[in-house]
Structures are given as C-alpha cells and as structure tokens.
Coordinates of C-alpha atoms in Angstrom, one line a residue:
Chain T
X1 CA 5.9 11.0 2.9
X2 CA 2.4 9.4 2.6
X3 CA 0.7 11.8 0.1
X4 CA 2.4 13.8 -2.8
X5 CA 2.7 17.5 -2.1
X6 CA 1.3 18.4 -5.9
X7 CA -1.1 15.2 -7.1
X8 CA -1.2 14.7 -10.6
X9 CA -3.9 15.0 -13.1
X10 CA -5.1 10.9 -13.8
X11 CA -6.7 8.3 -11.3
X12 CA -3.8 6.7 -9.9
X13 CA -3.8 3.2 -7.9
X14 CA -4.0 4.0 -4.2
X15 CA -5.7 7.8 -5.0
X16 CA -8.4 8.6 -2.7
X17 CA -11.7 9.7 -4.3
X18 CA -14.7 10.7 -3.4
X19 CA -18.2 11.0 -5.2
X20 CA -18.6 7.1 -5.9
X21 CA -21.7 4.5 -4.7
X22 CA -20.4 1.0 -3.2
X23 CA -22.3 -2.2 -4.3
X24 CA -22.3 -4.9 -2.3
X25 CA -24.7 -8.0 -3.8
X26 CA -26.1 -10.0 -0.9
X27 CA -27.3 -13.6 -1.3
X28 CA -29.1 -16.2 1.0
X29 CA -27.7 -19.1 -1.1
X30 CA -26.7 -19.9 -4.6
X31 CA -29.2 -19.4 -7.2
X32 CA -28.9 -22.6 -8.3
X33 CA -32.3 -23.8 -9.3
X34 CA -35.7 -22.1 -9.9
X35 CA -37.4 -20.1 -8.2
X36 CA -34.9 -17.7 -8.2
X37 CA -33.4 -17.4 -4.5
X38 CA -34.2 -13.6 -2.2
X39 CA -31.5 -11.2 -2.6
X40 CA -30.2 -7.7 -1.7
X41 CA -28.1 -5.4 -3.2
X42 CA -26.6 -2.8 -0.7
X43 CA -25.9 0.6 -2.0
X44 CA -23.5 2.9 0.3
X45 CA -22.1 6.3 -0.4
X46 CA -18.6 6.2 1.3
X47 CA -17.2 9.5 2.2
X48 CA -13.7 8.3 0.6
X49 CA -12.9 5.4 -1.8
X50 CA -9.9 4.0 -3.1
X51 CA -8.7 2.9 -6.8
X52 CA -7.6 -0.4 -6.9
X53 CA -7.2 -0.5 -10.8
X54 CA -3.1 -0.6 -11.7
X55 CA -1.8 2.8 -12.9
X56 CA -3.0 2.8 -16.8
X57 CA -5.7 0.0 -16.3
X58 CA -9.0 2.8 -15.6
X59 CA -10.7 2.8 -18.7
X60 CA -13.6 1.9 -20.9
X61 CA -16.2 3.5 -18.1
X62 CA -15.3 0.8 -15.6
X63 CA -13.1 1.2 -12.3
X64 CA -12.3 -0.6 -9.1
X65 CA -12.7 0.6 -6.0
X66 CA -13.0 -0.2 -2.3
X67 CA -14.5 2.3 0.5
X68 CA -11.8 4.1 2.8
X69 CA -12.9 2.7 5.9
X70 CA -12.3 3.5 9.6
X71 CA -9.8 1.7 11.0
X72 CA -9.9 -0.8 14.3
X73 CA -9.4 1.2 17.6
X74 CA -7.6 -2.6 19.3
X75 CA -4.8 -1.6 16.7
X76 CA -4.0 1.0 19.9
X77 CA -4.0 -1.9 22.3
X78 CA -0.3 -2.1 20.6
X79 CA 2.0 0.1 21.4
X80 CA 4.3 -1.4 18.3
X81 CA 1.5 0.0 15.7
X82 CA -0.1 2.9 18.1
X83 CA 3.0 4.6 17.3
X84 CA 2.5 4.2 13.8
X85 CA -0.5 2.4 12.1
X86 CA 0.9 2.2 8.6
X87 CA 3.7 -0.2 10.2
X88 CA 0.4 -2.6 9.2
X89 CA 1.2 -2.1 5.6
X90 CA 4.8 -3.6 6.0
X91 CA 6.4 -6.2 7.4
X92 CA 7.3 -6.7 11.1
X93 CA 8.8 -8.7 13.6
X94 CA 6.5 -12.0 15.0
X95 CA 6.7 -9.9 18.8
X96 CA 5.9 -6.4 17.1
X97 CA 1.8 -8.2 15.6
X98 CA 0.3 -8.5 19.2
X99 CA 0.9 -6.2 22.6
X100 CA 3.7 -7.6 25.2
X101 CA 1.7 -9.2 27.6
X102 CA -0.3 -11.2 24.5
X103 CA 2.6 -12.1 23.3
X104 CA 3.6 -13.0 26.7
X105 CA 0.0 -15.1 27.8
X106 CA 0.9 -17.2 23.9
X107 CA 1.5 -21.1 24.8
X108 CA 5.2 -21.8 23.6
X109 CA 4.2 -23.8 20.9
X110 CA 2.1 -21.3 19.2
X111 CA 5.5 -18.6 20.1
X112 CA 7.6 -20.8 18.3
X113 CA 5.6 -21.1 15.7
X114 CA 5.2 -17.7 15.0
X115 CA 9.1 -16.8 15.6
X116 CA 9.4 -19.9 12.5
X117 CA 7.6 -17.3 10.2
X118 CA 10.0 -15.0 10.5
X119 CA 9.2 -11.1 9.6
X120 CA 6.1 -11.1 7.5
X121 CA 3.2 -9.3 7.2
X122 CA -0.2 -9.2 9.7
X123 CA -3.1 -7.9 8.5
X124 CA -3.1 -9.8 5.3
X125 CA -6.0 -8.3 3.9
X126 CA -5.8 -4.3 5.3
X127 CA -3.9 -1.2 4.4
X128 CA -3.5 1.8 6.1
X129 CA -3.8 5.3 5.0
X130 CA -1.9 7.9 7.4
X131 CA -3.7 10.9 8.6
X132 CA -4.6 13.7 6.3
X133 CA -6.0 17.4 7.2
X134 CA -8.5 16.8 4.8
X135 CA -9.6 13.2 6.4
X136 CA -12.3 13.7 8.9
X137 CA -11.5 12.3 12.5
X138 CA -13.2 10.2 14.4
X139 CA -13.1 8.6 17.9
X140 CA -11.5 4.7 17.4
X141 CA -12.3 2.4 20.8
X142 CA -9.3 0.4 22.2
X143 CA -10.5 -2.8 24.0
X144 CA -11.0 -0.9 27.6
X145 CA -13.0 0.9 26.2
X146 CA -10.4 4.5 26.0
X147 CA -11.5 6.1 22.8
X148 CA -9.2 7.6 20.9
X149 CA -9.2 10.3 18.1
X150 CA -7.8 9.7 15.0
X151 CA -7.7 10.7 11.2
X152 CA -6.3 7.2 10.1
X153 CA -8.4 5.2 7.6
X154 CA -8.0 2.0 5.5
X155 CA -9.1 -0.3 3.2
X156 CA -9.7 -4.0 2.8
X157 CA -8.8 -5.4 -0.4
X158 CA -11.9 -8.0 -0.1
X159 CA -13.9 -5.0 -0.6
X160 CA -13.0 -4.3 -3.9
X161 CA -15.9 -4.1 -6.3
X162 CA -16.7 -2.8 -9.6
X163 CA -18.2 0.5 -10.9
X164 CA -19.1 2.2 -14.6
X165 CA -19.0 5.3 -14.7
X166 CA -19.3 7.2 -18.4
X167 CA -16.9 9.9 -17.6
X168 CA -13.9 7.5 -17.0
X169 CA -12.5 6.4 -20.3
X170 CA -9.0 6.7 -19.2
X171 CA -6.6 7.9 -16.0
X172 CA -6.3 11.4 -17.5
X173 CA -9.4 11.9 -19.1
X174 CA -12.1 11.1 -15.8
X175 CA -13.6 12.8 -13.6
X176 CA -10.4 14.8 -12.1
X177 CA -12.7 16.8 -9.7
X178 CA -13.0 13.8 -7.4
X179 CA -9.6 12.6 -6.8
X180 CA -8.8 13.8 -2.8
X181 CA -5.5 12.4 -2.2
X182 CA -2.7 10.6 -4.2
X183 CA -0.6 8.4 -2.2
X184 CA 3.1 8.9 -2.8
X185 CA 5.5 7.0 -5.2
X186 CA 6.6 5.0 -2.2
X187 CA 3.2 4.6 -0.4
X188 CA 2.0 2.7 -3.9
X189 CA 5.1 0.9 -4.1
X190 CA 3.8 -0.8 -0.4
X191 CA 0.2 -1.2 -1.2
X192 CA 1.5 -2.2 -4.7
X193 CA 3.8 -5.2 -2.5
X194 CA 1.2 -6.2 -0.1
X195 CA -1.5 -6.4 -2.4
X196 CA 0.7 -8.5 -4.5
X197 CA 1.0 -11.2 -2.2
X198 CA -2.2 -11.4 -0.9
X199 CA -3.1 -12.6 -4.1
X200 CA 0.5 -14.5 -4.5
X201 CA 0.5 -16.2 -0.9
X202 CA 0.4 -19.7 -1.6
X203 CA -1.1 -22.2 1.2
X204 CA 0.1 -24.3 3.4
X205 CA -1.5 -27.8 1.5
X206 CA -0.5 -26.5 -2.0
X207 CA 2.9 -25.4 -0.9
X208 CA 3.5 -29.2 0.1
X209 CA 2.2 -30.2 -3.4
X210 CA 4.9 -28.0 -5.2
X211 CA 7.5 -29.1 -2.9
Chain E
X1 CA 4.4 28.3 -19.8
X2 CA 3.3 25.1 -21.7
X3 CA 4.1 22.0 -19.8
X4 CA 6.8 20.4 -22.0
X5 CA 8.6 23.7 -21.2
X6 CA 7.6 23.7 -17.5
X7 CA 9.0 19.7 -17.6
X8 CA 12.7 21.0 -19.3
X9 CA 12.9 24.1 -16.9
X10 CA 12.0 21.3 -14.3
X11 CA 14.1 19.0 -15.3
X12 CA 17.1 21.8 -15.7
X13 CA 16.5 23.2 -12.1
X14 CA 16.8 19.1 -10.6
X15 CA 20.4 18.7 -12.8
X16 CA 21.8 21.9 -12.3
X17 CA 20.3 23.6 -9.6
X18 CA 18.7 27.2 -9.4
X19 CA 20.5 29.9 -7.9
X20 CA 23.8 31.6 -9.9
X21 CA 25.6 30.3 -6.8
X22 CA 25.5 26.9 -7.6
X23 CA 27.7 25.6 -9.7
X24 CA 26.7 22.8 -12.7
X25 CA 27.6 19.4 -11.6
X26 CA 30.2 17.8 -13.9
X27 CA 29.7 14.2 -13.3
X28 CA 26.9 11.8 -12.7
X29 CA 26.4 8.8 -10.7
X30 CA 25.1 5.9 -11.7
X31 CA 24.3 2.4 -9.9
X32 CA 24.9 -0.6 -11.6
X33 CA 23.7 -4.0 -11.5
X34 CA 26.6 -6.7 -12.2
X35 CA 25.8 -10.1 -10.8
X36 CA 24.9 -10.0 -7.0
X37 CA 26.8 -6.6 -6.8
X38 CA 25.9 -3.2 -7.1
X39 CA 28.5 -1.2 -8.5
X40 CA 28.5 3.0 -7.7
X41 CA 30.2 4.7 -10.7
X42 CA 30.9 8.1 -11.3
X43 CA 31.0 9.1 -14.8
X44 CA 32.6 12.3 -15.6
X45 CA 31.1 14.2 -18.3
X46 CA 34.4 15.5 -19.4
X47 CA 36.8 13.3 -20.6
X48 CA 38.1 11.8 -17.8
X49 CA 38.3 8.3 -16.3
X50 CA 35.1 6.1 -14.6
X51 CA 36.1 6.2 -11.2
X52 CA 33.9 3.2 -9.2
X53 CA 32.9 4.8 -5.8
X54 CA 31.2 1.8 -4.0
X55 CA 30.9 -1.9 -4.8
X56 CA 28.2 -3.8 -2.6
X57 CA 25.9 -6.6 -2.2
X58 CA 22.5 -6.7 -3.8
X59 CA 20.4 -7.8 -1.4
X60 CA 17.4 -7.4 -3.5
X61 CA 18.2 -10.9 -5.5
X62 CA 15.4 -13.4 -4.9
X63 CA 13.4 -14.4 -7.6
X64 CA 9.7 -13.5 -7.3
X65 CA 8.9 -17.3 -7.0
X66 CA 11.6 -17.5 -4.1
X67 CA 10.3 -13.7 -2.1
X68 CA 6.6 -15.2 -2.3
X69 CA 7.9 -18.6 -0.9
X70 CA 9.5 -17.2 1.8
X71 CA 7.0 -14.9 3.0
X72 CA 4.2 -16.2 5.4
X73 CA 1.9 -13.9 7.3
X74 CA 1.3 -13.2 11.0
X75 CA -2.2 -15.1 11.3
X76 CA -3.3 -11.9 14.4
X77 CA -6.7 -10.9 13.1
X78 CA -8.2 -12.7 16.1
X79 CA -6.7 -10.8 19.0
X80 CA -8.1 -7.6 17.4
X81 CA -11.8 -8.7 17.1
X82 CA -14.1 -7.3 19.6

C-alpha cells in the first residue's frame, strides 16, 4: 500500500499538498563584488508538492517542500521498472537499472563494473509516487516516441526549497485543508532510506581517505 | 465519541477482535532481539510457561557506518536523458 486508506490530521514527511508557490532563485554568477550581479527569482504554482520536513520538524511558519513532478516517459523503455516505477525508490539488481539490449550493447568493462556495485539504488536523486485517482494523468514519451498515459509523479530531492507560511506553526495545527495524500508508514520508511543516503553516500576520493 | 475513547475501542477491537465469535486471544508474541538472533516467544498471559516459537538470524545487523559503506548507486541517469 502506497497511500493510507484514512490520512491523519498533521503534515507528515512524504504528504502531498497542494496550494503552495515554488521559489527557485536564479543567478548569472556569484555576487561577489559590486555592482550587484542580474538575477531572477522564478515563481511556480505546482499542482502538487511534497513535505520534505521530518515528521515533527514543520513549525515556526517555515516548511520544505519540493514540486510533485511528472516523471520521465524513458523509465518505460525498461520493462524492469515499466512494470512498476516505484521499484526506482528501492534497490535493484545492476541488470534490472537499464533495458536488455543496453545492458547488452555495455563494453565488459563498464558490466563488470556495475555487477562490482552490487544491488544499490539508481536514480539517486528521484522518488516515485504510485498512481492516485486523485493525481491527474498525463501522456509520458518513451524514446520512440509511443506515449504513454500515466498518473505516476515524483520528486527530486535537489528541488527542495523553503517556504513561510503563517498558518503552519506545527504538523497538527497548519493548514490541514491542503494536505492531498499521505504516503503510507512503509512508503516513508523508503523515501525516509533513500533520502538518507543521498545525503550519506560518501565518494569515491573521500572513501579512499577514510580507508 | 471523543478520540481517546475511539483509540481504546480501537485498540480493543485490534487485541481482541470484534464479533462475539471470536474468541480473546490468551497469549502474545513477542520478537526479541538477543545478539545476532531473533528470538519468537510466546508469552501466555496465564500462568503458564514462555514457550520460544522461532529462533533466527538477524539480518538487519550492520551498523549505519557499515550499510552506507556498502551501498553505491547505479550511475543510469544518462541512458534516460533525451
């Protein structure tokens, strides 16, 4: 089960909301020196948004969010994840990321390199949300060119960006009216894990230097 | 019905079930941790003896440090881009 049945009454981490602007600042270069450098600030209205606070961590008027996005209609080309696109938000098998015939067309070198990893995630940086009655659909584009309908979303957790809002001063007492979806105990235990060690991953070069 | 008495009647109805049929378990299981083991027990609410139902391997018992260590990622992003 992807969503609870009966959500509760609080902003949880992984709800879906709706009702909230996305910021994005945009920059030519560092403002480093004077005059002060051109710059943008983007404004969107997603449809859907996503709380990225922890449980218990919305509060003082601030929250976190990242837009509910659509997802990418190549995750198709796979027939591993067509059957299934929240497979992204877990781990999976090195032949199970890519199609059979990429897989196939890899150089050995770059296969057994791969294999070496072991099961791990793909899509570092992306988690899926599963289809929903009350998610609109929309037609996804594999790379022939075959569209596809579909109701999954997701989110990228480099989108994450701040918002104050005077109604939220804590999970239960915010503005309830907007909350869409609440991902199940299980769901946030798996955005909860993959979130973790996309923050946690440590490279290659400093992995060397602990060793 | 206030909700600390929704939350009992809830909470009755998940430990004993509903229907007059159903009879009022008289034991619980618990898992325990011991070690690297899991240990099933199942404790009678009478007075009767712990009887262990299962004893097996806990898989789950990397350390943080040694589950992020482990863990690399599929580097794919590239074969998805249009």
């Amino acid at each position: 089960m992807f969503y609870e049945d009966t959500p509760e009454q609080a902003l949880r981490f992984g709800d879906v909301l709706r009702g909230y602007l996305s910021i994005t600042p945009i920059i030519e270069e560092p403002m480093l020196g004077v005059p002060i450098k051109r710059c943008n600030i983007d404004v969107d209205l997603p449809q859907f948004c996503v709380v990225m606070d922890p449980c218990c961590r919305t509060r003082n008027k601030t929250i976190s969010l990242t837009p509910l996005i659509k997802i990418w209609g190549t995750f198709f080309d796979n027939p591993y994840l067509e059957a299934d696109l929240t497979r992204i938000n877990r781990m999976m098998e090195p032949q199970q990321t890519l199609s059979s015939s990429q897989w196939d067309s890899l150089p050995q070198g770059q296969k057994t390199k791969r294999l070496a990893e072991g099961r791990a995630y793909a899509f570092f940086n992306l988690f899926v949300y599963a289809p929903h009655d009350w998610l609109p659909r929309y037609r996804a584009s594999k790379t022939n060119g075959q569209e596809v309908p579909t109701n999954y979303y997701m989110i990228d957790f480099r989108s994450t960006y701040k918002l104050c809002c005077d109604r939220i001063n804590s999970p239960t007492d915010a503005p309830l009216e907007s909350k869409v979806l609440q991902v199940s105990r299980e769901t946030r235990a798996e955005l909860r894990d993959k979130i973790s060690l996309y923050y946690a991953k440590v490279p290659a070069e400093d992995r060397i230097l602990e060793d | 019905m206030d909700r600390k008495a929704e939350e009992s009647s809830y909470s009755r109805a998940i430990s004993q079930g509903t229907g007059s049929q159903d009879l009022a378990k008289e034991y619980k299981i618990a898992v325990i941790p011991f070690g690297k083991y899991e240990i099933t027990l199942r404790l009678p609410l009478e007075t009767e003896s712990v009887e262990i139902l299962e004893v097996k391997i806990n898989k789950d018992f990397l350390s943080y440090e040694q589950k992020k260590a482990s863990k690399g990622f599929h580097d794919v992003e590239d074969f998805y881009k249009k």
